[in-house]
GROMACS .gro file of N, CA and C in nm:
model
  450
    1UNK      N    1  39.090  32.403  -2.300
    1UNK     CA    2  39.020  32.349  -2.161
    1UNK      C    3  38.885  32.354  -2.193
    2UNK      N    4  38.791  32.247  -2.179
    2UNK     CA    5  38.641  32.219  -2.190
    2UNK      C    6  38.588  32.295  -2.081
    3UNK      N    7  38.682  32.308  -1.966
    3UNK     CA    8  38.613  32.404  -1.836
    3UNK      C    9  38.561  32.538  -1.888
    4UNK      N   10  38.640  32.616  -1.981
    4UNK     CA   11  38.627  32.739  -1.992
    4UNK      C   12  38.495  32.769  -2.058
    5UNK      N   13  38.427  32.679  -2.116
    5UNK     CA   14  38.293  32.708  -2.174
    5UNK      C   15  38.183  32.726  -2.029
    6UNK      N   16  38.171  32.655  -1.955
    6UNK     CA   17  38.063  32.626  -1.869
    6UNK      C   18  38.118  32.784  -1.845
    7UNK      N   19  38.265  32.827  -1.737
    7UNK     CA   20  38.243  32.924  -1.689
    7UNK      C   21  38.224  33.090  -1.734
    8UNK      N   22  38.276  33.078  -1.866
    8UNK     CA   23  38.187  33.212  -1.923
    8UNK      C   24  38.014  33.204  -1.923
    9UNK      N   25  37.999  33.084  -1.960
    9UNK     CA   26  37.804  33.077  -1.938
    9UNK      C   27  37.732  33.123  -1.791
   10UNK      N   28  37.859  33.113  -1.722
   10UNK     CA   29  37.793  33.166  -1.566
   10UNK      C   30  37.825  33.300  -1.578
   11UNK      N   31  37.914  33.324  -1.584
   11UNK     CA   32  37.968  33.497  -1.572
   11UNK      C   33  37.839  33.545  -1.640
   12UNK      N   34  37.848  33.526  -1.762
   12UNK     CA   35  37.712  33.573  -1.884
   12UNK      C   36  37.576  33.603  -1.787
   13UNK      N   37  37.536  33.479  -1.752
   13UNK     CA   38  37.407  33.467  -1.659
   13UNK      C   39  37.429  33.548  -1.533
   14UNK      N   40  37.521  33.526  -1.477
   14UNK     CA   41  37.551  33.582  -1.359
   14UNK      C   42  37.543  33.765  -1.375
   15UNK      N   43  37.615  33.802  -1.459
   15UNK     CA   44  37.607  33.976  -1.474
   15UNK      C   45  37.497  34.022  -1.544
   16UNK      N   46  37.433  33.926  -1.636
   16UNK     CA   47  37.272  33.929  -1.705
   16UNK      C   48  37.285  34.017  -1.825
   17UNK      N   49  37.489  33.933  -1.904
   17UNK     CA   50  37.513  34.026  -2.015
   17UNK      C   51  37.428  33.975  -2.156
   18UNK      N   52  37.357  34.116  -2.198
   18UNK     CA   53  37.301  34.051  -2.320
   18UNK      C   54  37.423  34.027  -2.434
   19UNK      N   55  37.392  33.954  -2.552
   19UNK     CA   56  37.431  33.926  -2.660
   19UNK      C   57  37.507  34.115  -2.720
   20UNK      N   58  37.482  34.182  -2.714
   20UNK     CA   59  37.582  34.292  -2.776
   20UNK      C   60  37.718  34.276  -2.674
   21UNK      N   61  37.668  34.300  -2.557
   21UNK     CA   62  37.756  34.354  -2.481
   21UNK      C   63  37.891  34.204  -2.516
   22UNK      N   64  37.847  34.077  -2.523
   22UNK     CA   65  37.953  33.947  -2.516
   22UNK      C   66  38.002  33.947  -2.678
   23UNK      N   67  37.878  33.960  -2.724
   23UNK     CA   68  37.996  34.089  -2.855
   23UNK      C   69  38.096  34.128  -2.867
   24UNK      N   70  38.070  34.283  -2.772
   24UNK     CA   71  38.181  34.337  -2.806
   24UNK      C   72  38.303  34.277  -2.722
   25UNK      N   73  38.262  34.216  -2.642
   25UNK     CA   74  38.378  34.142  -2.513
   25UNK      C   75  38.499  34.104  -2.598
   26UNK      N   76  38.411  33.992  -2.709
   26UNK     CA   77  38.485  33.909  -2.822
   26UNK      C   78  38.579  33.958  -2.902
   27UNK      N   79  38.467  34.076  -2.971
   27UNK     CA   80  38.560  34.159  -3.060
   27UNK      C   81  38.676  34.231  -2.978
   28UNK      N   82  38.690  34.277  -2.840
   28UNK     CA   83  38.841  34.377  -2.799
   28UNK      C   84  38.870  34.242  -2.782
   29UNK      N   85  38.851  34.115  -2.746
   29UNK     CA   86  39.001  33.983  -2.672
   29UNK      C   87  39.029  34.025  -2.869
   30UNK      N   88  38.939  33.981  -2.957
   30UNK     CA   89  39.035  33.959  -3.108
   30UNK      C   90  39.121  34.058  -3.146
   31UNK      N   91  39.092  34.208  -3.073
   31UNK     CA   92  39.186  34.344  -3.107
   31UNK      C   93  39.295  34.279  -3.075
   32UNK      N   94  39.310  34.265  -2.938
   32UNK     CA   95  39.429  34.220  -2.835
   32UNK      C   96  39.508  34.121  -2.899
   33UNK      N   97  39.424  34.044  -2.955
   33UNK     CA   98  39.544  33.928  -2.944
   33UNK      C   99  39.605  33.951  -3.140
   34UNK      N  100  39.507  34.047  -3.209
   34UNK     CA  101  39.567  34.082  -3.348
   34UNK      C  102  39.697  34.174  -3.274
   35UNK      N  103  39.665  34.283  -3.160
   35UNK     CA  104  39.792  34.389  -3.152
   35UNK      C  105  39.921  34.288  -3.076
   36UNK      N  106  39.877  34.180  -3.055
   36UNK     CA  107  39.955  34.073  -2.952
   36UNK      C  108  40.032  34.034  -3.073
   37UNK      N  109  40.008  34.021  -3.158
   37UNK     CA  110  40.065  33.966  -3.306
   37UNK      C  111  40.156  34.031  -3.359
   38UNK      N  112  40.116  34.164  -3.358
   38UNK     CA  113  40.170  34.297  -3.457
   38UNK      C  114  40.284  34.296  -3.321
   39UNK      N  115  40.281  34.259  -3.196
   39UNK     CA  116  40.412  34.289  -3.135
   39UNK      C  117  40.523  34.183  -3.089
   40UNK      N  118  40.481  34.068  -3.149
   40UNK     CA  119  40.551  33.940  -3.192
   40UNK      C  120  40.510  33.787  -3.112
   41UNK      N  121  40.419  33.828  -3.059
   41UNK     CA  122  40.351  33.697  -3.056
   41UNK      C  123  40.256  33.642  -3.138
   42UNK      N  124  40.344  33.533  -3.205
   42UNK     CA  125  40.366  33.445  -3.334
   42UNK      C  126  40.324  33.324  -3.330
   43UNK      N  127  40.361  33.256  -3.430
   43UNK     CA  128  40.371  33.113  -3.402
   43UNK      C  129  40.270  33.031  -3.335
   44UNK      N  130  40.284  32.928  -3.337
   44UNK     CA  131  40.169  32.830  -3.259
   44UNK      C  132  40.123  32.910  -3.145
   45UNK      N  133  40.173  32.938  -3.045
   45UNK     CA  134  40.083  33.015  -2.934
   45UNK      C  135  39.990  33.069  -2.984
   46UNK      N  136  40.004  33.194  -3.093
   46UNK     CA  137  39.899  33.292  -3.190
   46UNK      C  138  39.835  33.176  -3.233
   47UNK      N  139  39.840  33.075  -3.284
   47UNK     CA  140  39.688  32.963  -3.335
   47UNK      C  141  39.686  32.955  -3.276
   48UNK      N  142  39.722  32.902  -3.167
   48UNK     CA  143  39.631  32.816  -3.057
   48UNK      C  144  39.570  32.913  -2.946
   49UNK      N  145  39.585  33.057  -2.936
   49UNK     CA  146  39.498  33.163  -2.877
   49UNK      C  147  39.365  33.203  -2.997
   50UNK      N  148  39.419  33.256  -3.085
   50UNK     CA  149  39.304  33.199  -3.234
   50UNK      C  150  39.202  33.168  -3.199
   51UNK      N  151  39.288  32.996  -3.215
   51UNK     CA  152  39.176  32.876  -3.219
   51UNK      C  153  39.097  32.915  -3.091
   52UNK      N  154  39.136  32.874  -2.957
   52UNK     CA  155  39.047  32.904  -2.839
   52UNK      C  156  38.952  33.004  -2.842
   53UNK      N  157  39.024  33.155  -2.877
   53UNK     CA  158  38.895  33.261  -2.921
   53UNK      C  159  38.775  33.225  -3.030
   54UNK      N  160  38.816  33.192  -3.113
   54UNK     CA  161  38.730  33.117  -3.195
   54UNK      C  162  38.623  33.047  -3.141
   55UNK      N  163  38.678  32.948  -3.075
   55UNK     CA  164  38.598  32.857  -3.041
   55UNK      C  165  38.525  32.832  -2.946
   56UNK      N  166  38.557  32.979  -2.852
   56UNK     CA  167  38.449  33.000  -2.720
   56UNK      C  168  38.387  33.095  -2.824
   57UNK      N  169  38.401  33.218  -2.889
   57UNK     CA  170  38.337  33.261  -2.937
   57UNK      C  171  38.197  33.227  -3.025
   58UNK      N  172  38.200  33.136  -3.113
   58UNK     CA  173  38.106  33.023  -3.124
   58UNK      C  174  38.052  32.984  -3.048
   59UNK      N  175  38.089  32.926  -2.973
   59UNK     CA  176  38.012  32.856  -2.870
   59UNK      C  177  37.916  32.949  -2.777
   60UNK      N  178  37.942  33.098  -2.797
   60UNK     CA  179  37.866  33.185  -2.680
   60UNK      C  180  37.744  33.270  -2.763
   61UNK      N  181  37.809  33.272  -2.857
   61UNK     CA  182  37.737  33.287  -3.009
   61UNK      C  183  37.648  33.240  -3.010
   62UNK      N  184  37.647  33.122  -3.064
   62UNK     CA  185  37.525  33.025  -3.073
   62UNK      C  186  37.422  33.039  -2.998
   63UNK      N  187  37.427  33.108  -2.873
   63UNK     CA  188  37.276  33.065  -2.778
   63UNK      C  189  37.211  33.207  -2.843
   64UNK      N  190  37.285  33.319  -2.940
   64UNK     CA  191  37.198  33.438  -2.996
   64UNK      C  192  37.116  33.412  -3.041
   65UNK      N  193  36.985  33.499  -3.060
   65UNK     CA  194  36.832  33.480  -3.129
   65UNK      C  195  36.882  33.653  -3.182
   66UNK      N  196  36.829  33.677  -3.311
   66UNK     CA  197  36.837  33.572  -3.406
   66UNK      C  198  36.950  33.555  -3.478
   67UNK      N  199  36.943  33.431  -3.556
   67UNK     CA  200  37.050  33.394  -3.579
   67UNK      C  201  37.125  33.545  -3.727
   68UNK      N  202  37.036  33.600  -3.751
   68UNK     CA  203  37.161  33.675  -3.800
   68UNK      C  204  37.256  33.797  -3.696
   69UNK      N  205  37.185  33.775  -3.558
   69UNK     CA  206  37.286  33.818  -3.450
   69UNK      C  207  37.422  33.803  -3.471
   70UNK      N  208  37.378  33.621  -3.417
   70UNK     CA  209  37.521  33.496  -3.456
   70UNK      C  210  37.599  33.569  -3.548
   71UNK      N  211  37.531  33.535  -3.710
   71UNK     CA  212  37.666  33.548  -3.804
   71UNK      C  213  37.693  33.681  -3.783
   72UNK      N  214  37.681  33.842  -3.724
   72UNK     CA  215  37.696  33.942  -3.741
   72UNK      C  216  37.791  33.922  -3.645
   73UNK      N  217  37.794  33.916  -3.529
   73UNK     CA  218  37.870  33.930  -3.378
   73UNK      C  219  38.000  33.808  -3.455
   74UNK      N  220  37.998  33.683  -3.552
   74UNK     CA  221  38.074  33.577  -3.570
   74UNK      C  222  38.169  33.648  -3.688
   75UNK      N  223  38.119  33.706  -3.793
   75UNK     CA  224  38.166  33.774  -3.877
   75UNK      C  225  38.283  33.895  -3.836
   76UNK      N  226  38.222  33.981  -3.750
   76UNK     CA  227  38.289  34.101  -3.696
   76UNK      C  228  38.470  34.001  -3.616
   77UNK      N  229  38.414  33.892  -3.549
   77UNK     CA  230  38.525  33.834  -3.496
   77UNK      C  231  38.621  33.797  -3.617
   78UNK      N  232  38.575  33.741  -3.722
   78UNK     CA  233  38.652  33.693  -3.851
   78UNK      C  234  38.766  33.797  -3.895
   79UNK      N  235  38.622  33.901  -3.931
   79UNK     CA  236  38.711  34.051  -3.995
   79UNK      C  237  38.833  34.088  -3.896
   80UNK      N  238  38.835  34.074  -3.799
   80UNK     CA  239  38.902  34.159  -3.718
   80UNK      C  240  39.039  34.061  -3.705
   81UNK      N  241  39.005  33.899  -3.702
   81UNK     CA  242  39.139  33.798  -3.715
   81UNK      C  243  39.160  33.794  -3.861
   82UNK      N  244  39.121  33.864  -3.976
   82UNK     CA  245  39.140  33.838  -4.081
   82UNK      C  246  39.090  33.656  -4.140
   83UNK      N  247  38.996  33.656  -4.135
   83UNK     CA  248  38.972  33.486  -4.161
   83UNK      C  249  38.854  33.451  -4.232
   84UNK      N  250  38.836  33.412  -4.317
   84UNK     CA  251  38.743  33.353  -4.401
   84UNK      C  252  38.668  33.271  -4.276
   85UNK      N  253  38.566  33.305  -4.342
   85UNK     CA  254  38.394  33.148  -4.334
   85UNK      C  255  38.457  33.058  -4.297
   86UNK      N  256  38.529  32.999  -4.414
   86UNK     CA  257  38.543  32.881  -4.399
   86UNK      C  258  38.631  32.842  -4.348
   87UNK      N  259  38.730  32.880  -4.331
   87UNK     CA  260  38.874  32.882  -4.228
   87UNK      C  261  38.826  32.921  -4.084
   88UNK      N  262  38.778  32.984  -4.046
   88UNK     CA  263  38.661  32.989  -3.910
   88UNK      C  264  38.587  32.840  -3.854
   89UNK      N  265  38.517  32.805  -3.978
   89UNK     CA  266  38.466  32.696  -3.961
   89UNK      C  267  38.537  32.580  -3.880
   90UNK      N  268  38.645  32.570  -4.010
   90UNK     CA  269  38.734  32.433  -3.999
   90UNK      C  270  38.804  32.444  -3.856
   91UNK      N  271  38.865  32.587  -3.817
   91UNK     CA  272  38.948  32.604  -3.710
   91UNK      C  273  38.818  32.612  -3.605
   92UNK      N  274  38.702  32.587  -3.554
   92UNK     CA  275  38.628  32.630  -3.443
   92UNK      C  276  38.584  32.444  -3.459
   93UNK      N  277  38.576  32.357  -3.605
   93UNK     CA  278  38.573  32.245  -3.590
   93UNK      C  279  38.653  32.153  -3.519
   94UNK      N  280  38.797  32.170  -3.543
   94UNK     CA  281  38.913  32.110  -3.493
   94UNK      C  282  38.870  32.118  -3.355
   95UNK      N  283  38.897  32.248  -3.304
   95UNK     CA  284  38.868  32.243  -3.132
   95UNK      C  285  38.786  32.166  -3.107
   96UNK      N  286  38.627  32.174  -3.177
   96UNK     CA  287  38.554  32.082  -3.112
   96UNK      C  288  38.573  31.925  -3.097
   97UNK      N  289  38.614  31.891  -3.207
   97UNK     CA  290  38.676  31.754  -3.260
   97UNK      C  291  38.778  31.708  -3.160
   98UNK      N  292  38.874  31.809  -3.089
   98UNK     CA  293  38.950  31.784  -3.018
   98UNK      C  294  38.916  31.797  -2.860
   99UNK      N  295  38.815  31.899  -2.853
   99UNK     CA  296  38.766  31.890  -2.667
   99UNK      C  297  38.674  31.741  -2.648
  100UNK      N  298  38.607  31.712  -2.796
  100UNK     CA  299  38.511  31.589  -2.763
  100UNK      C  300  38.566  31.459  -2.764
  101UNK      N  301  38.697  31.433  -2.857
  101UNK     CA  302  38.808  31.328  -2.848
  101UNK      C  303  38.802  31.312  -2.712
  102UNK      N  304  38.876  31.480  -2.624
  102UNK     CA  305  38.900  31.423  -2.451
  102UNK      C  306  38.815  31.347  -2.403
  103UNK      N  307  38.709  31.421  -2.414
  103UNK     CA  308  38.566  31.345  -2.298
  103UNK      C  309  38.546  31.222  -2.363
  104UNK      N  310  38.518  31.177  -2.506
  104UNK     CA  311  38.531  31.057  -2.549
  104UNK      C  312  38.607  30.966  -2.481
  105UNK      N  313  38.781  30.988  -2.484
  105UNK     CA  314  38.874  30.925  -2.402
  105UNK      C  315  38.853  30.906  -2.262
  106UNK      N  316  38.758  30.995  -2.226
  106UNK     CA  317  38.771  30.994  -2.046
  106UNK      C  318  38.655  30.865  -2.042
  107UNK      N  319  38.594  30.882  -2.156
  107UNK     CA  320  38.443  30.750  -2.108
  107UNK      C  321  38.508  30.592  -2.165
  108UNK      N  322  38.628  30.592  -2.239
  108UNK     CA  323  38.637  30.439  -2.263
  108UNK      C  324  38.669  30.374  -2.149
  109UNK      N  325  38.755  30.402  -2.004
  109UNK     CA  326  38.772  30.382  -1.948
  109UNK      C  327  38.622  30.298  -1.790
  110UNK      N  328  38.549  30.396  -1.841
  110UNK     CA  329  38.453  30.402  -1.754
  110UNK      C  330  38.282  30.406  -1.801
  111UNK      N  331  38.247  30.319  -1.922
  111UNK     CA  332  38.116  30.322  -1.975
  111UNK      C  333  38.050  30.247  -1.824
  112UNK      N  334  37.923  30.357  -1.871
  112UNK     CA  335  37.790  30.322  -1.703
  112UNK      C  336  37.709  30.357  -1.816
  113UNK      N  337  37.583  30.351  -1.767
  113UNK     CA  338  37.448  30.427  -1.817
  113UNK      C  339  37.394  30.516  -1.867
  114UNK      N  340  37.457  30.597  -1.766
  114UNK     CA  341  37.467  30.744  -1.820
  114UNK      C  342  37.574  30.778  -1.946
  115UNK      N  343  37.644  30.699  -1.993
  115UNK     CA  344  37.785  30.753  -2.106
  115UNK      C  345  37.696  30.814  -2.183
  116UNK      N  346  37.570  30.772  -2.267
  116UNK     CA  347  37.533  30.791  -2.376
  116UNK      C  348  37.481  30.954  -2.366
  117UNK      N  349  37.425  30.973  -2.253
  117UNK     CA  350  37.354  31.087  -2.234
  117UNK      C  351  37.476  31.202  -2.224
  118UNK      N  352  37.561  31.143  -2.137
  118UNK     CA  353  37.690  31.285  -2.091
  118UNK      C  354  37.793  31.297  -2.282
  119UNK      N  355  37.767  31.193  -2.345
  119UNK     CA  356  37.816  31.176  -2.453
  119UNK      C  357  37.766  31.320  -2.565
  120UNK      N  358  37.634  31.294  -2.506
  120UNK     CA  359  37.523  31.346  -2.613
  120UNK      C  360  37.549  31.498  -2.559
  121UNK      N  361  37.559  31.547  -2.444
  121UNK     CA  362  37.516  31.637  -2.388
  121UNK      C  363  37.656  31.708  -2.428
  122UNK      N  364  37.790  31.626  -2.420
  122UNK     CA  365  37.920  31.703  -2.466
  122UNK      C  366  37.914  31.775  -2.621
  123UNK      N  367  37.854  31.696  -2.671
  123UNK     CA  368  37.827  31.687  -2.852
  123UNK      C  369  37.831  31.840  -2.877
  124UNK      N  370  37.644  31.836  -2.778
  124UNK     CA  371  37.642  31.991  -2.806
  124UNK      C  372  37.683  32.100  -2.772
  125UNK      N  373  37.745  32.065  -2.630
  125UNK     CA  374  37.824  32.177  -2.573
  125UNK      C  375  37.939  32.254  -2.645
  126UNK      N  376  37.987  32.165  -2.735
  126UNK     CA  377  38.074  32.142  -2.836
  126UNK      C  378  38.109  32.226  -2.948
  127UNK      N  379  37.936  32.263  -3.000
  127UNK     CA  380  37.922  32.246  -3.078
  127UNK      C  381  37.941  32.159  -3.219
  128UNK      N  382  37.925  31.988  -3.176
  128UNK     CA  383  38.000  31.899  -3.346
  128UNK      C  384  37.827  31.870  -3.368
  129UNK      N  385  37.822  31.883  -3.468
  129UNK     CA  386  37.735  31.780  -3.568
  129UNK      C  387  37.707  31.657  -3.560
  130UNK      N  388  37.586  31.611  -3.543
  130UNK     CA  389  37.562  31.517  -3.514
  130UNK      C  390  37.612  31.399  -3.572
  131UNK      N  391  37.636  31.417  -3.713
  131UNK     CA  392  37.737  31.282  -3.822
  131UNK      C  393  37.874  31.268  -3.745
  132UNK      N  394  37.936  31.404  -3.720
  132UNK     CA  395  38.059  31.405  -3.667
  132UNK      C  396  38.064  31.289  -3.518
  133UNK      N  397  37.991  31.403  -3.384
  133UNK     CA  398  37.974  31.264  -3.296
  133UNK      C  399  37.969  31.149  -3.287
  134UNK      N  400  37.885  31.114  -3.409
  134UNK     CA  401  37.813  30.985  -3.414
  134UNK      C  402  37.968  30.874  -3.437
  135UNK      N  403  38.040  30.932  -3.588
  135UNK     CA  404  38.158  30.862  -3.606
  135UNK      C  405  38.258  30.865  -3.527
  136UNK      N  406  38.274  30.943  -3.443
  136UNK     CA  407  38.365  30.945  -3.340
  136UNK      C  408  38.363  30.867  -3.192
  137UNK      N  409  38.179  30.855  -3.162
  137UNK     CA  410  38.169  30.779  -3.096
  137UNK      C  411  38.132  30.623  -3.103
  138UNK      N  412  38.131  30.569  -3.245
  138UNK     CA  413  38.154  30.484  -3.323
  138UNK      C  414  38.283  30.418  -3.288
  139UNK      N  415  38.395  30.509  -3.305
  139UNK     CA  416  38.508  30.490  -3.330
  139UNK      C  417  38.545  30.436  -3.155
  140UNK      N  418  38.496  30.513  -3.096
  140UNK     CA  419  38.484  30.484  -2.902
  140UNK      C  420  38.474  30.345  -2.889
  141UNK      N  421  38.345  30.312  -2.893
  141UNK     CA  422  38.261  30.195  -2.841
  141UNK      C  423  38.331  30.097  -2.968
  142UNK      N  424  38.371  30.115  -3.099
  142UNK     CA  425  38.490  30.021  -3.062
  142UNK      C  426  38.578  29.932  -2.983
  143UNK      N  427  38.686  30.110  -2.931
  143UNK     CA  428  38.802  30.064  -2.859
  143UNK      C  429  38.767  29.961  -2.746
  144UNK      N  430  38.637  29.999  -2.689
  144UNK     CA  431  38.588  29.966  -2.588
  144UNK      C  432  38.549  29.828  -2.600
  145UNK      N  433  38.457  29.797  -2.721
  145UNK     CA  434  38.461  29.621  -2.698
  145UNK      C  435  38.597  29.566  -2.724
  146UNK      N  436  38.688  29.630  -2.792
  146UNK     CA  437  38.774  29.563  -2.822
  146UNK      C  438  38.888  29.525  -2.667
  147UNK      N  439  38.871  29.657  -2.579
  147UNK     CA  440  38.866  29.653  -2.440
  147UNK      C  441  38.874  29.557  -2.384
  148UNK      N  442  38.688  29.460  -2.411
  148UNK     CA  443  38.655  29.405  -2.306
  148UNK      C  444  38.692  29.262  -2.369
  149UNK      N  445  38.720  29.254  -2.501
  149UNK     CA  446  38.750  29.107  -2.526
  149UNK      C  447  38.907  29.074  -2.502
  150UNK      N  448  38.983  29.152  -2.455
  150UNK     CA  449  39.116  29.151  -2.431
  150UNK      C  450  39.111  29.033  -2.263
   0.00000   0.00000   0.00000
C-alpha cells in the first residue's frame, strides 16, 4: 500500500527520530518476521511481509546521510532476513514497480496538466530509476492514446 510510506515519514518527523532509531526499529521488525517464520508464518504471506518490510525500509533509509549509513542499515536488515544484496534489490524493485504501476493505472482515466509532475513525484517516492519509470510511462501514455482513438 503506497499510503504506508508517507505515514512512516510523518511518524519519523513528528517524533524526531534519527537514522539510528529508525534502523533499530526496522531491524527489530525483521527479527520479528524471522521469528514468525520459525513459528509457521511462511509461504506467500511471509514473502509479501518481507517484501513490504524491504521496500519500506529501503525508502526510509534512502533519506539517510551519509551513504554508508544507508548501506549499513539495509545490510543489517538483509543479514537478518538472509538475503543477498541482489535478491533484496530485486524484491524492492518489484514492489516499487508494482506500486508505480498502480499510480499509472489510476492516471490513465484522468490525464491532466499535472499528470507528469505527479508521476515524477511518485517515481521518486517509490525509488524507481529514471529509466524504469520512463519505460512504464511510455506504455501508459500509449494506452491513453489508444483509448482516445477509440
